[in-house]
Backbone atoms as SQL, in Angstrom:
CREATE TABLE atoms (id INTEGER PRIMARY KEY, chain TEXT, resi INTEGER, resn TEXT, atom TEXT, x REAL, y REAL, z REAL);
INSERT INTO atoms VALUES
  (1, 'A', 1, 'MET', 'N', 0.893, -1.135, 0.102),
  (2, 'A', 1, 'MET', 'CA', -0.076, -0.305, -0.158),
  (3, 'A', 1, 'MET', 'C', 0.743, 1.043, 0.099),
  (4, 'A', 2, 'THR', 'N', 1.840, 1.125, 1.059),
  (5, 'A', 2, 'THR', 'CA', 2.728, 2.716, 1.123),
  (6, 'A', 2, 'THR', 'C', 3.414, 2.644, -0.347),
  (7, 'A', 3, 'GLN', 'N', 3.951, 1.641, -0.535),
  (8, 'A', 3, 'GLN', 'CA', 5.010, 2.027, -1.978),
  (9, 'A', 3, 'GLN', 'C', 3.783, 2.229, -3.360),
  (10, 'A', 4, 'LYS', 'N', 3.020, 1.628, -3.364),
  (11, 'A', 4, 'LYS', 'CA', 2.271, 2.119, -4.344),
  (12, 'A', 4, 'LYS', 'C', 1.971, 3.772, -4.476),
  (13, 'A', 5, 'ARG', 'N', 1.177, 4.055, -3.262),
  (14, 'A', 5, 'ARG', 'CA', 0.910, 5.176, -2.649),
  (15, 'A', 5, 'ARG', 'C', 2.467, 6.430, -2.935),
  (16, 'A', 6, 'VAL', 'N', 3.738, 6.142, -3.015),
  (17, 'A', 6, 'VAL', 'CA', 4.619, 6.339, -2.833),
  (18, 'A', 6, 'VAL', 'C', 4.906, 6.962, -4.188),
  (19, 'A', 7, 'THR', 'N', 4.955, 5.995, -5.469),
  (20, 'A', 7, 'THR', 'CA', 4.511, 5.754, -6.728),
  (21, 'A', 7, 'THR', 'C', 4.248, 6.996, -7.085),
  (22, 'A', 8, 'SER', 'N', 2.855, 6.552, -6.417),
  (23, 'A', 8, 'SER', 'CA', 1.689, 7.713, -6.993),
  (24, 'A', 8, 'SER', 'C', 2.254, 8.992, -7.274),
  (25, 'A', 9, 'ASN', 'N', 2.609, 9.174, -5.974),
  (26, 'A', 9, 'ASN', 'CA', 2.925, 10.596, -5.557),
  (27, 'A', 9, 'ASN', 'C', 4.049, 11.436, -6.914),
  (28, 'A', 10, 'ASN', 'N', 4.975, 10.155, -6.980),
  (29, 'A', 10, 'ASN', 'CA', 6.157, 10.727, -7.444),
  (30, 'A', 10, 'ASN', 'C', 5.525, 10.893, -9.150),
  (31, 'A', 11, 'ILE', 'N', 4.852, 10.120, -9.721),
  (32, 'A', 11, 'ILE', 'CA', 4.131, 10.183, -11.006),
  (33, 'A', 11, 'ILE', 'C', 3.841, 11.469, -10.774),
  (34, 'A', 12, 'ILE', 'N', 2.766, 11.937, -9.891),
  (35, 'A', 12, 'ILE', 'CA', 2.093, 13.277, -9.452),
  (36, 'A', 12, 'ILE', 'C', 3.504, 14.435, -9.721),
  (37, 'A', 13, 'VAL', 'N', 4.788, 14.096, -8.867),
  (38, 'A', 13, 'VAL', 'CA', 5.348, 15.792, -8.984),
  (39, 'A', 13, 'VAL', 'C', 5.885, 15.418, -10.250),
  (40, 'A', 14, 'PHE', 'N', 6.186, 14.359, -11.368),
  (41, 'A', 14, 'PHE', 'CA', 6.911, 13.959, -12.471),
  (42, 'A', 14, 'PHE', 'C', 5.858, 14.939, -13.339),
  (43, 'A', 15, 'VAL', 'N', 4.955, 14.578, -13.073),
  (44, 'A', 15, 'VAL', 'CA', 3.599, 15.392, -14.318),
  (45, 'A', 15, 'VAL', 'C', 3.669, 16.608, -13.827),
  (46, 'A', 16, 'ALA', 'N', 3.564, 16.936, -12.575),
  (47, 'A', 16, 'ALA', 'CA', 3.547, 18.348, -12.410),
  (48, 'A', 16, 'ALA', 'C', 5.001, 18.864, -12.906),
  (49, 'A', 17, 'ASP', 'N', 5.661, 18.617, -12.577),
  (50, 'A', 17, 'ASP', 'CA', 7.115, 18.967, -12.648),
  (51, 'A', 17, 'ASP', 'C', 7.429, 18.902, -14.744),
  (52, 'A', 18, 'ILE', 'N', 6.570, 18.161, -15.204),
  (53, 'A', 18, 'ILE', 'CA', 6.961, 18.049, -16.865),
  (54, 'A', 18, 'ILE', 'C', 5.680, 19.441, -17.303),
  (55, 'A', 19, 'VAL', 'N', 4.679, 19.488, -16.505),
  (56, 'A', 19, 'VAL', 'CA', 4.014, 20.837, -17.064),
  (57, 'A', 19, 'VAL', 'C', 4.474, 22.192, -16.504),
  (58, 'A', 20, 'HIS', 'N', 5.176, 21.936, -15.407),
  (59, 'A', 20, 'HIS', 'CA', 6.286, 23.542, -15.133),
  (60, 'A', 20, 'HIS', 'C', 6.949, 24.063, -16.348),
  (61, 'A', 21, 'THR', 'N', 7.555, 23.027, -16.813),
  (62, 'A', 21, 'THR', 'CA', 8.478, 22.840, -17.796),
  (63, 'A', 21, 'THR', 'C', 8.208, 23.543, -19.045),
  (64, 'A', 22, 'LEU', 'N', 6.774, 23.124, -19.217),
  (65, 'A', 22, 'LEU', 'CA', 6.018, 23.115, -20.915),
  (66, 'A', 22, 'LEU', 'C', 5.575, 24.411, -20.404),
  (67, 'A', 23, 'LYS', 'N', 5.441, 25.081, -19.743),
  (68, 'A', 23, 'LYS', 'CA', 4.888, 26.264, -19.343),
  (69, 'A', 23, 'LYS', 'C', 5.521, 27.367, -19.679),
  (70, 'A', 24, 'SER', 'N', 6.976, 27.247, -18.872),
  (71, 'A', 24, 'SER', 'CA', 7.961, 27.656, -18.814),
  (72, 'A', 24, 'SER', 'C', 8.759, 28.381, -20.332),
  (73, 'A', 25, 'LEU', 'N', 8.732, 26.552, -20.869),
  (74, 'A', 25, 'LEU', 'CA', 8.931, 26.718, -22.335),
  (75, 'A', 25, 'LEU', 'C', 8.030, 27.691, -23.503),
  (76, 'A', 26, 'GLN', 'N', 6.691, 27.519, -23.370),
  (77, 'A', 26, 'GLN', 'CA', 5.746, 28.230, -23.507),
  (78, 'A', 26, 'GLN', 'C', 5.973, 29.428, -23.600),
  (79, 'A', 27, 'LYS', 'N', 6.496, 30.169, -22.233),
  (80, 'A', 27, 'LYS', 'CA', 6.527, 31.754, -21.990),
  (81, 'A', 27, 'LYS', 'C', 7.723, 31.977, -22.540),
  (82, 'A', 28, 'LEU', 'N', 8.862, 31.458, -22.867),
  (83, 'A', 28, 'LEU', 'CA', 9.747, 31.733, -23.472),
  (84, 'A', 28, 'LEU', 'C', 9.486, 31.977, -24.989),
  (85, 'A', 29, 'ILE', 'N', 8.876, 30.943, -25.599),
  (86, 'A', 29, 'ILE', 'CA', 8.602, 30.968, -27.068),
  (87, 'A', 29, 'ILE', 'C', 8.070, 31.978, -27.665),
  (88, 'A', 30, 'PHE', 'N', 6.938, 32.362, -26.499),
  (89, 'A', 30, 'PHE', 'CA', 5.900, 33.754, -27.021),
  (90, 'A', 30, 'PHE', 'C', 6.589, 34.777, -26.520),
  (91, 'A', 31, 'GLN', 'N', 7.577, 34.730, -25.781),
  (92, 'A', 31, 'GLN', 'CA', 8.452, 36.122, -25.271),
  (93, 'A', 31, 'GLN', 'C', 9.153, 36.737, -26.986),
  (94, 'A', 32, 'SER', 'N', 9.643, 34.945, -27.058),
  (95, 'A', 32, 'SER', 'CA', 10.626, 35.421, -28.287),
  (96, 'A', 32, 'SER', 'C', 10.005, 35.546, -29.332),
  (97, 'A', 33, 'GLN', 'N', 8.936, 35.222, -29.916),
  (98, 'A', 33, 'GLN', 'CA', 7.753, 35.674, -31.062),
  (99, 'A', 33, 'GLN', 'C', 7.651, 36.947, -31.274),
  (100, 'A', 34, 'ARG', 'N', 7.272, 37.592, -29.615),
  (101, 'A', 34, 'ARG', 'CA', 6.662, 38.967, -29.732),
  (102, 'A', 34, 'ARG', 'C', 8.116, 40.129, -29.684),
  (103, 'A', 35, 'SER', 'N', 8.943, 39.557, -29.552),
  (104, 'A', 35, 'SER', 'CA', 10.155, 40.054, -29.125),
  (105, 'A', 35, 'SER', 'C', 10.668, 40.426, -30.832),
  (106, 'A', 36, 'SER', 'N', 10.030, 39.094, -31.835),
  (107, 'A', 36, 'SER', 'CA', 10.570, 38.921, -33.067),
  (108, 'A', 36, 'SER', 'C', 9.342, 39.884, -34.199),
  (109, 'A', 37, 'THR', 'N', 8.327, 39.985, -33.541),
  (110, 'A', 37, 'THR', 'CA', 7.156, 40.667, -34.402),
  (111, 'A', 37, 'THR', 'C', 7.369, 42.385, -33.933),
  (112, 'A', 38, 'ILE', 'N', 7.673, 42.475, -32.541),
  (113, 'A', 38, 'ILE', 'CA', 8.529, 43.730, -32.288),
  (114, 'A', 38, 'ILE', 'C', 9.669, 44.837, -33.055),
  (115, 'A', 39, 'SER', 'N', 10.579, 43.208, -33.024),
  (116, 'A', 39, 'SER', 'CA', 11.324, 44.343, -33.943),
  (117, 'A', 39, 'SER', 'C', 11.409, 44.046, -35.584),
  (118, 'A', 40, 'GLN', 'N', 10.194, 43.161, -36.260),
  (119, 'A', 40, 'GLN', 'CA', 10.149, 43.066, -37.979),
  (120, 'A', 40, 'GLN', 'C', 9.468, 44.714, -37.830),
  (121, 'A', 41, 'LEU', 'N', 8.013, 45.124, -36.476),
  (122, 'A', 41, 'LEU', 'CA', 7.477, 46.392, -36.928),
  (123, 'A', 41, 'LEU', 'C', 8.793, 47.670, -36.959),
  (124, 'A', 42, 'ILE', 'N', 9.497, 47.221, -35.903),
  (125, 'A', 42, 'ILE', 'CA', 10.377, 48.359, -36.298),
  (126, 'A', 42, 'ILE', 'C', 11.249, 48.441, -37.120),
  (127, 'A', 43, 'ASN', 'N', 11.424, 47.146, -37.995),
  (128, 'A', 43, 'ASN', 'CA', 12.390, 47.653, -39.160),
  (129, 'A', 43, 'ASN', 'C', 11.846, 48.011, -40.600),
  (130, 'A', 44, 'LYS', 'N', 10.096, 47.810, -40.352),
  (131, 'A', 44, 'LYS', 'CA', 9.392, 48.144, -41.456),
  (132, 'A', 44, 'LYS', 'C', 9.468, 49.719, -41.191);
């Protein structure tokens, strides 16, 4: 019982970590896209 609970907790932590990583990646991509569009507007 306890081992199963520990593994499920590990899975939850693992999934939360993946979600957090994806969100930060998304934020970085969004920022880089926004800055590139701003530079395109300035160049125009």
